[in-house]
Amino acid sequence: MAKKSIMIVEDDPAISEMLSLNLTKEGYEVITAVSADEALKKLEEKDTDFFIVDIMLPGSMDGFDLIRILKSSEDYRNTPVLILSAKDDAADKVAGLELGSDDYVTKPFNVRELIARIKSIFRRQAASAQMKEEGPKKITAKDLIIDTERLEVWVGGNPVSLTPLEFDLLVFLAKNEGKVFSRDVLLDKLWGYDYYGDTRTVDVHIRRLRTKIEEDPSNPKYIITVRGKGYKFRDPGKERNY
């Protein structure tokens, strides 16, 4: 099996070297870049399976700009992105997650925890691939169709573009229709590790998902908030209530 490759886009040489050393020891192939421009140039020569991106980068583009480019690219739209930044403001974290990044880690950080998060994201990818290989399966709820074999979602006959994490979140909730899941449980089931109480990322991904599948995101009919408890999936085409 080919090694998974990880691109580190970080202008601090000490952090970049430390990450490179530890990730190499874990069996990953590492590519480094000190700016968004260098990262994009290196991607012309070699693909990667994962991005670690600092927000504050030298040059004309910051980390957010780079992520926007990656997520608008056919080649890297579904490639995981982990933001690594000294900016710990809540607005920056939400902004990073809204762009489609899978995780946001603030500096200083524990390298073992960071590697655990990377492995968790790769495991989730593998689980999605396995689900696709198990054969055609569809989940239908009124005018929402989730095709777990083709990894496609349709609403009212129109295709909906979801990130891998958004797709996994929707499938998990839909397969457990009517069951309420707390934010902590969703973090454990979907992200696979402890966020140390920072459940904001769940709310961000739920909000993004609603904007894509709900006719009126402010009054959702599929993904329902249970105040003080968490979230659940509801099929509005069924008469029974949960």
PDB file of C-alpha atoms in Angstrom:
ATOM      1  CA  MET A   1       0.000   0.000   0.000  1.00  0.00           C
ATOM      2  CA  ALA A   2       1.356   3.413  -0.992  1.00  0.00           C
ATOM      3  CA  LYS A   3       2.207   5.834   1.746  1.00  0.00           C
ATOM      4  CA  LYS A   4      -0.275   8.586   2.496  1.00  0.00           C
ATOM      5  CA  SER A   5       1.211  11.974   1.766  1.00  0.00           C
ATOM      6  CA  ILE A   6       0.727  15.084   3.871  1.00  0.00           C
ATOM      7  CA  MET A   7       1.526  18.626   2.791  1.00  0.00           C
ATOM      8  CA  ILE A   8       2.535  21.027   5.575  1.00  0.00           C
ATOM      9  CA  VAL A   9       2.045  24.684   4.646  1.00  0.00           C
ATOM     10  CA  GLU A  10       3.834  26.449   7.501  1.00  0.00           C
ATOM     11  CA  ASP A  11       6.371  29.300   7.485  1.00  0.00           C
ATOM     12  CA  ASP A  12       7.803  28.589  10.943  1.00  0.00           C
ATOM     13  CA  PRO A  13      10.791  26.311  10.218  1.00  0.00           C
ATOM     14  CA  ALA A  14      10.873  24.864  13.737  1.00  0.00           C
ATOM     15  CA  ILE A  15       7.225  23.776  13.601  1.00  0.00           C
ATOM     16  CA  SER A  16       7.527  22.511  10.036  1.00  0.00           C
ATOM     17  CA  GLU A  17      10.623  20.464  10.843  1.00  0.00           C
ATOM     18  CA  MET A  18       9.138  19.038  14.023  1.00  0.00           C
ATOM     19  CA  LEU A  19       5.943  18.006  12.236  1.00  0.00           C
ATOM     20  CA  SER A  20       7.865  16.567   9.307  1.00  0.00           C
ATOM     21  CA  LEU A  21      10.017  14.441  11.598  1.00  0.00           C
ATOM     22  CA  ASN A  22       7.096  13.054  13.591  1.00  0.00           C
ATOM     23  CA  LEU A  23       4.852  12.430  10.587  1.00  0.00           C
ATOM     24  CA  THR A  24       7.680  10.677   8.754  1.00  0.00           C
ATOM     25  CA  LYS A  25       8.169   8.417  11.787  1.00  0.00           C
ATOM     26  CA  GLU A  26       4.453   7.566  11.543  1.00  0.00           C
ATOM     27  CA  GLY A  27       4.983   6.377   7.983  1.00  0.00           C
ATOM     28  CA  TYR A  28       3.648   9.358   6.069  1.00  0.00           C
ATOM     29  CA  GLU A  29       5.316  11.000   3.102  1.00  0.00           C
ATOM     30  CA  VAL A  30       5.746  14.696   3.881  1.00  0.00           C
ATOM     31  CA  ILE A  31       5.775  17.685   1.536  1.00  0.00           C
ATOM     32  CA  THR A  32       6.530  21.128   2.947  1.00  0.00           C
ATOM     33  CA  ALA A  33       5.812  24.642   1.732  1.00  0.00           C
ATOM     34  CA  VAL A  34       6.303  28.008   3.422  1.00  0.00           C
ATOM     35  CA  SER A  35       3.591  29.880   1.517  1.00  0.00           C
ATOM     36  CA  ALA A  36       0.357  29.332  -0.381  1.00  0.00           C
ATOM     37  CA  ASP A  37       2.112  30.111  -3.657  1.00  0.00           C
ATOM     38  CA  GLU A  38       4.781  27.477  -3.011  1.00  0.00           C
ATOM     39  CA  ALA A  39       2.131  24.947  -1.991  1.00  0.00           C
ATOM     40  CA  LEU A  40       0.197  25.419  -5.230  1.00  0.00           C
ATOM     41  CA  LYS A  41       3.393  25.177  -7.269  1.00  0.00           C
ATOM     42  CA  LYS A  42       4.391  21.911  -5.584  1.00  0.00           C
ATOM     43  CA  LEU A  43       0.924  20.491  -6.200  1.00  0.00           C
ATOM     44  CA  GLU A  44       1.588  20.848  -9.922  1.00  0.00           C
ATOM     45  CA  GLU A  45       4.419  18.352  -9.498  1.00  0.00           C
ATOM     46  CA  LYS A  46       3.018  15.990  -6.855  1.00  0.00           C
ATOM     47  CA  ASP A  47      -0.421  15.221  -5.417  1.00  0.00           C
ATOM     48  CA  THR A  48      -1.116  14.965  -1.703  1.00  0.00           C
ATOM     49  CA  ASP A  49      -3.682  13.191   0.485  1.00  0.00           C
ATOM     50  CA  PHE A  50      -3.896  15.695   3.346  1.00  0.00           C
ATOM     51  CA  PHE A  51      -3.172  19.356   4.072  1.00  0.00           C
ATOM     52  CA  ILE A  52      -1.967  20.995   7.277  1.00  0.00           C
ATOM     53  CA  VAL A  53      -2.331  24.736   6.717  1.00  0.00           C
ATOM     54  CA  ASP A  54      -1.286  27.704   8.821  1.00  0.00           C
ATOM     55  CA  ILE A  55      -3.545  30.754   8.484  1.00  0.00           C
ATOM     56  CA  MET A  56      -0.887  33.468   8.696  1.00  0.00           C
ATOM     57  CA  LEU A  57       1.395  32.881   5.721  1.00  0.00           C
ATOM     58  CA  PRO A  58       3.813  35.207   3.946  1.00  0.00           C
ATOM     59  CA  GLY A  59       3.023  36.460   0.456  1.00  0.00           C
ATOM     60  CA  SER A  60      -0.150  37.571  -1.288  1.00  0.00           C
ATOM     61  CA  MET A  61      -2.346  34.759   0.079  1.00  0.00           C
ATOM     62  CA  ASP A  62      -3.045  33.584   3.603  1.00  0.00           C
ATOM     63  CA  GLY A  63      -4.166  30.118   4.665  1.00  0.00           C
ATOM     64  CA  PHE A  64      -7.841  30.913   4.187  1.00  0.00           C
ATOM     65  CA  ASP A  65      -7.149  31.941   0.584  1.00  0.00           C
ATOM     66  CA  LEU A  66      -5.314  28.679  -0.029  1.00  0.00           C
ATOM     67  CA  ILE A  67      -8.173  26.611   1.398  1.00  0.00           C
ATOM     68  CA  ARG A  68     -10.682  28.450  -0.803  1.00  0.00           C
ATOM     69  CA  ILE A  69      -8.619  27.546  -3.857  1.00  0.00           C
ATOM     70  CA  LEU A  70      -8.277  23.918  -2.782  1.00  0.00           C
ATOM     71  CA  LYS A  71     -11.984  23.500  -2.038  1.00  0.00           C
ATOM     72  CA  SER A  72     -12.930  24.995  -5.403  1.00  0.00           C
ATOM     73  CA  SER A  73     -10.591  22.572  -7.195  1.00  0.00           C
ATOM     74  CA  GLU A  74     -11.887  19.326  -8.660  1.00  0.00           C
ATOM     75  CA  ASP A  75      -8.674  17.578  -7.604  1.00  0.00           C
ATOM     76  CA  TYR A  76      -8.659  18.640  -3.936  1.00  0.00           C
ATOM     77  CA  ARG A  77     -12.284  19.428  -3.120  1.00  0.00           C
ATOM     78  CA  ASN A  78     -12.526  16.278  -1.014  1.00  0.00           C
ATOM     79  CA  THR A  79      -8.980  16.248   0.359  1.00  0.00           C
ATOM     80  CA  PRO A  80      -8.903  16.740   4.151  1.00  0.00           C
ATOM     81  CA  VAL A  81      -7.599  20.033   5.523  1.00  0.00           C
ATOM     82  CA  LEU A  82      -6.455  20.633   9.091  1.00  0.00           C
ATOM     83  CA  ILE A  83      -5.845  24.251  10.046  1.00  0.00           C
ATOM     84  CA  LEU A  84      -2.920  24.855  12.416  1.00  0.00           C
ATOM     85  CA  SER A  85      -2.819  28.411  13.696  1.00  0.00           C
ATOM     86  CA  ALA A  86      -1.862  30.679  16.559  1.00  0.00           C
ATOM     87  CA  LYS A  87      -5.171  32.502  16.047  1.00  0.00           C
ATOM     88  CA  ASP A  88      -7.548  31.074  18.617  1.00  0.00           C
ATOM     89  CA  ASP A  89     -10.386  33.537  18.178  1.00  0.00           C
ATOM     90  CA  ALA A  90     -13.770  31.835  17.840  1.00  0.00           C
ATOM     91  CA  ALA A  91     -14.507  33.768  14.654  1.00  0.00           C
ATOM     92  CA  ASP A  92     -11.353  32.418  13.006  1.00  0.00           C
ATOM     93  CA  LYS A  93     -12.216  28.852  13.983  1.00  0.00           C
ATOM     94  CA  VAL A  94     -15.719  29.162  12.601  1.00  0.00           C
ATOM     95  CA  ALA A  95     -14.402  30.811   9.419  1.00  0.00           C
ATOM     96  CA  GLY A  96     -11.965  27.945   8.880  1.00  0.00           C
ATOM     97  CA  LEU A  97     -14.633  25.297   9.386  1.00  0.00           C
ATOM     98  CA  GLU A  98     -17.064  27.178   7.156  1.00  0.00           C
ATOM     99  CA  LEU A  99     -14.532  26.953   4.336  1.00  0.00           C
ATOM    100  CA  GLY A 100     -14.738  23.176   4.556  1.00  0.00           C
ATOM    101  CA  SER A 101     -11.717  22.331   6.681  1.00  0.00           C
ATOM    102  CA  ASP A 102     -11.999  19.169   8.759  1.00  0.00           C
ATOM    103  CA  ASP A 103     -10.329  20.424  11.919  1.00  0.00           C
ATOM    104  CA  TYR A 104      -8.774  23.482  13.570  1.00  0.00           C
ATOM    105  CA  VAL A 105      -5.863  23.157  15.991  1.00  0.00           C
ATOM    106  CA  THR A 106      -4.368  26.124  17.814  1.00  0.00           C
ATOM    107  CA  LYS A 107      -0.716  26.688  18.671  1.00  0.00           C
ATOM    108  CA  PRO A 108       0.932  25.669  20.898  1.00  0.00           C
ATOM    109  CA  PHE A 109      -0.222  22.101  20.347  1.00  0.00           C
ATOM    110  CA  ASN A 110       0.556  18.560  21.412  1.00  0.00           C
ATOM    111  CA  VAL A 111       2.061  16.732  18.430  1.00  0.00           C
ATOM    112  CA  ARG A 112       0.680  13.348  19.554  1.00  0.00           C
ATOM    113  CA  GLU A 113      -2.823  14.792  19.702  1.00  0.00           C
ATOM    114  CA  LEU A 114      -2.364  16.343  16.273  1.00  0.00           C
ATOM    115  CA  ILE A 115      -1.270  13.016  14.792  1.00  0.00           C
ATOM    116  CA  ALA A 116      -4.244  11.309  16.471  1.00  0.00           C
ATOM    117  CA  ARG A 117      -6.558  13.768  14.777  1.00  0.00           C
ATOM    118  CA  ILE A 118      -4.938  13.150  11.390  1.00  0.00           C
ATOM    119  CA  LYS A 119      -5.288   9.390  11.814  1.00  0.00           C
ATOM    120  CA  SER A 120      -8.920   9.819  12.821  1.00  0.00           C
ATOM    121  CA  ILE A 121      -9.679  11.755   9.635  1.00  0.00           C
ATOM    122  CA  PHE A 122      -7.978   9.101   7.521  1.00  0.00           C
ATOM    123  CA  ARG A 123      -9.998   6.386   9.311  1.00  0.00           C
ATOM    124  CA  ARG A 124     -13.216   8.221   8.536  1.00  0.00           C
ATOM    125  CA  GLN A 125     -12.204   8.387   4.872  1.00  0.00           C
ATOM    126  CA  ALA A 126     -11.527   4.649   4.853  1.00  0.00           C
ATOM    127  CA  ALA A 127     -14.899   3.940   6.463  1.00  0.00           C
ATOM    128  CA  SER A 128     -16.636   5.983   3.760  1.00  0.00           C
ATOM    129  CA  ALA A 129     -14.790   4.066   1.047  1.00  0.00           C
ATOM    130  CA  GLN A 130     -15.777   0.754   2.643  1.00  0.00           C
ATOM    131  CA  MET A 131     -19.394   1.855   2.795  1.00  0.00           C
ATOM    132  CA  LYS A 132     -19.254   2.524  -0.947  1.00  0.00           C
ATOM    133  CA  GLU A 133     -17.849  -0.947  -1.643  1.00  0.00           C
ATOM    134  CA  GLU A 134     -20.615  -2.671   0.310  1.00  0.00           C
ATOM    135  CA  GLY A 135     -23.014  -2.127  -2.568  1.00  0.00           C
ATOM    136  CA  PRO A 136     -25.762   0.263  -3.639  1.00  0.00           C
ATOM    137  CA  LYS A 137     -27.778   1.569  -0.752  1.00  0.00           C
ATOM    138  CA  LYS A 138     -30.121   4.502  -0.708  1.00  0.00           C
ATOM    139  CA  ILE A 139     -31.727   6.383   2.129  1.00  0.00           C
ATOM    140  CA  THR A 140     -34.863   8.261   1.125  1.00  0.00           C
ATOM    141  CA  ALA A 141     -36.690  10.836   3.226  1.00  0.00           C
ATOM    142  CA  LYS A 142     -39.444  12.652   1.344  1.00  0.00           C
ATOM    143  CA  ASP A 143     -37.577  14.539  -1.440  1.00  0.00           C
ATOM    144  CA  LEU A 144     -34.093  13.820  -0.007  1.00  0.00           C
ATOM    145  CA  ILE A 145     -32.135  10.885  -1.454  1.00  0.00           C
ATOM    146  CA  ILE A 146     -28.788   9.764  -0.044  1.00  0.00           C
ATOM    147  CA  ASP A 147     -26.913   7.316  -2.266  1.00  0.00           C
ATOM    148  CA  THR A 148     -24.221   5.710  -0.098  1.00  0.00           C
ATOM    149  CA  GLU A 149     -22.868   3.672  -3.026  1.00  0.00           C
ATOM    150  CA  ARG A 150     -22.207   6.631  -5.288  1.00  0.00           C
ATOM    151  CA  LEU A 151     -21.695   9.040  -2.381  1.00  0.00           C
ATOM    152  CA  GLU A 152     -24.301  11.383  -3.821  1.00  0.00           C
ATOM    153  CA  VAL A 153     -27.124  13.432  -2.330  1.00  0.00           C
ATOM    154  CA  TRP A 154     -30.184  14.713  -4.169  1.00  0.00           C
ATOM    155  CA  VAL A 155     -32.871  17.103  -2.954  1.00  0.00           C
ATOM    156  CA  GLY A 156     -35.998  17.542  -5.054  1.00  0.00           C
ATOM    157  CA  GLY A 157     -34.252  15.882  -7.978  1.00  0.00           C
ATOM    158  CA  ASN A 158     -31.296  18.240  -7.826  1.00  0.00           C
ATOM    159  CA  PRO A 159     -27.768  17.090  -6.917  1.00  0.00           C
ATOM    160  CA  VAL A 160     -26.228  18.569  -3.765  1.00  0.00           C
ATOM    161  CA  SER A 161     -22.472  18.923  -3.305  1.00  0.00           C
ATOM    162  CA  LEU A 162     -21.315  17.932   0.193  1.00  0.00           C
ATOM    163  CA  THR A 163     -17.855  17.629   1.672  1.00  0.00           C
ATOM    164  CA  PRO A 164     -16.913  14.104   2.834  1.00  0.00           C
ATOM    165  CA  LEU A 165     -17.458  15.104   6.457  1.00  0.00           C
ATOM    166  CA  GLU A 166     -20.854  16.661   5.713  1.00  0.00           C
ATOM    167  CA  PHE A 167     -21.851  13.506   3.845  1.00  0.00           C
ATOM    168  CA  ASP A 168     -20.764  11.246   6.704  1.00  0.00           C
ATOM    169  CA  LEU A 169     -22.622  13.416   9.210  1.00  0.00           C
ATOM    170  CA  LEU A 170     -25.816  13.301   7.144  1.00  0.00           C
ATOM    171  CA  VAL A 171     -25.598   9.520   6.630  1.00  0.00           C
ATOM    172  CA  PHE A 172     -24.984   8.893  10.325  1.00  0.00           C
ATOM    173  CA  LEU A 173     -27.984  10.965  11.396  1.00  0.00           C
ATOM    174  CA  ALA A 174     -30.249   9.571   8.656  1.00  0.00           C
ATOM    175  CA  LYS A 175     -29.368   5.960   9.484  1.00  0.00           C
ATOM    176  CA  ASN A 176     -30.371   6.693  13.071  1.00  0.00           C
ATOM    177  CA  GLU A 177     -33.601   8.481  12.217  1.00  0.00           C
ATOM    178  CA  GLY A 178     -35.402   9.872  15.242  1.00  0.00           C
ATOM    179  CA  LYS A 179     -32.523   9.277  17.644  1.00  0.00           C
ATOM    180  CA  VAL A 180     -31.097  12.334  19.396  1.00  0.00           C
ATOM    181  CA  PHE A 181     -27.324  12.709  19.509  1.00  0.00           C
ATOM    182  CA  SER A 182     -25.487  15.173  21.698  1.00  0.00           C
ATOM    183  CA  ARG A 183     -22.647  17.228  20.250  1.00  0.00           C
ATOM    184  CA  ASP A 184     -20.136  15.229  22.294  1.00  0.00           C
ATOM    185  CA  VAL A 185     -21.439  11.947  20.902  1.00  0.00           C
ATOM    186  CA  LEU A 186     -21.324  13.270  17.339  1.00  0.00           C
ATOM    187  CA  LEU A 187     -17.736  14.352  17.884  1.00  0.00           C
ATOM    188  CA  ASP A 188     -16.870  10.891  19.104  1.00  0.00           C
ATOM    189  CA  LYS A 189     -18.734   9.077  16.315  1.00  0.00           C
ATOM    190  CA  LEU A 190     -17.754  11.301  13.378  1.00  0.00           C
ATOM    191  CA  TRP A 191     -14.476  12.909  14.382  1.00  0.00           C
ATOM    192  CA  GLY A 192     -13.315  10.001  16.507  1.00  0.00           C
ATOM    193  CA  TYR A 193     -11.616  11.851  19.357  1.00  0.00           C
ATOM    194  CA  ASP A 194     -12.173  14.291  22.173  1.00  0.00           C
ATOM    195  CA  TYR A 195     -12.446  17.965  21.282  1.00  0.00           C
ATOM    196  CA  TYR A 196     -11.988  18.877  24.948  1.00  0.00           C
ATOM    197  CA  GLY A 197     -15.374  20.514  25.219  1.00  0.00           C
ATOM    198  CA  ASP A 198     -15.101  22.560  22.014  1.00  0.00           C
ATOM    199  CA  THR A 199     -18.301  21.403  20.301  1.00  0.00           C
ATOM    200  CA  ARG A 200     -18.570  24.489  18.095  1.00  0.00           C
ATOM    201  CA  THR A 201     -17.375  22.495  15.111  1.00  0.00           C
ATOM    202  CA  VAL A 202     -20.522  20.317  15.227  1.00  0.00           C
ATOM    203  CA  ASP A 203     -22.787  23.371  15.079  1.00  0.00           C
ATOM    204  CA  VAL A 204     -20.816  24.777  12.146  1.00  0.00           C
ATOM    205  CA  HIS A 205     -21.096  21.575  10.130  1.00  0.00           C
ATOM    206  CA  ILE A 206     -24.791  21.195  10.960  1.00  0.00           C
ATOM    207  CA  ARG A 207     -25.360  24.772   9.800  1.00  0.00           C
ATOM    208  CA  ARG A 208     -23.459  24.145   6.548  1.00  0.00           C
ATOM    209  CA  LEU A 209     -25.398  20.943   5.957  1.00  0.00           C
ATOM    210  CA  ARG A 210     -28.714  22.679   6.496  1.00  0.00           C
ATOM    211  CA  THR A 211     -27.888  25.407   3.974  1.00  0.00           C
ATOM    212  CA  LYS A 212     -27.396  22.668   1.371  1.00  0.00           C
ATOM    213  CA  ILE A 213     -30.297  20.287   2.007  1.00  0.00           C
ATOM    214  CA  GLU A 214     -32.984  22.378   3.693  1.00  0.00           C
ATOM    215  CA  GLU A 215     -35.445  24.529   1.781  1.00  0.00           C
ATOM    216  CA  ASP A 216     -35.447  26.936   4.725  1.00  0.00           C
ATOM    217  CA  PRO A 217     -32.318  26.434   6.887  1.00  0.00           C
ATOM    218  CA  SER A 218     -33.802  28.592   9.639  1.00  0.00           C
ATOM    219  CA  ASN A 219     -36.782  26.235   9.824  1.00  0.00           C
ATOM    220  CA  PRO A 220     -35.261  22.814   9.059  1.00  0.00           C
ATOM    221  CA  LYS A 221     -37.407  19.782   8.297  1.00  0.00           C
ATOM    222  CA  TYR A 222     -34.669  17.128   8.144  1.00  0.00           C
ATOM    223  CA  ILE A 223     -32.026  17.971  10.759  1.00  0.00           C
ATOM    224  CA  ILE A 224     -33.787  19.041  13.920  1.00  0.00           C
ATOM    225  CA  THR A 225     -32.313  20.737  16.973  1.00  0.00           C
ATOM    226  CA  VAL A 226     -33.478  19.259  20.264  1.00  0.00           C
ATOM    227  CA  ARG A 227     -32.892  22.078  22.718  1.00  0.00           C
ATOM    228  CA  GLY A 228     -30.453  21.150  25.446  1.00  0.00           C
ATOM    229  CA  LYS A 229     -29.932  17.687  23.950  1.00  0.00           C
ATOM    230  CA  GLY A 230     -28.417  17.847  20.474  1.00  0.00           C
ATOM    231  CA  TYR A 231     -29.595  16.943  16.969  1.00  0.00           C
ATOM    232  CA  LYS A 232     -31.727  14.315  15.269  1.00  0.00           C
ATOM    233  CA  PHE A 233     -32.797  13.414  11.742  1.00  0.00           C
ATOM    234  CA  ARG A 234     -36.488  13.431  10.833  1.00  0.00           C
ATOM    235  CA  ASP A 235     -38.223  12.166   7.709  1.00  0.00           C
ATOM    236  CA  PRO A 236     -40.940  14.770   7.059  1.00  0.00           C
ATOM    237  CA  GLY A 237     -42.638  12.318   4.689  1.00  0.00           C
ATOM    238  CA  LYS A 238     -43.635  10.020   7.535  1.00  0.00           C
ATOM    239  CA  GLU A 239     -46.691  10.625   9.628  1.00  0.00           C
ATOM    240  CA  ARG A 240     -45.239   9.535  12.929  1.00  0.00           C
ATOM    241  CA  ASN A 241     -43.572  12.111  15.137  1.00  0.00           C
ATOM    242  CA  TYR A 242     -40.462  11.623  17.291  1.00  0.00           C
TER     243      TYR A 242
END
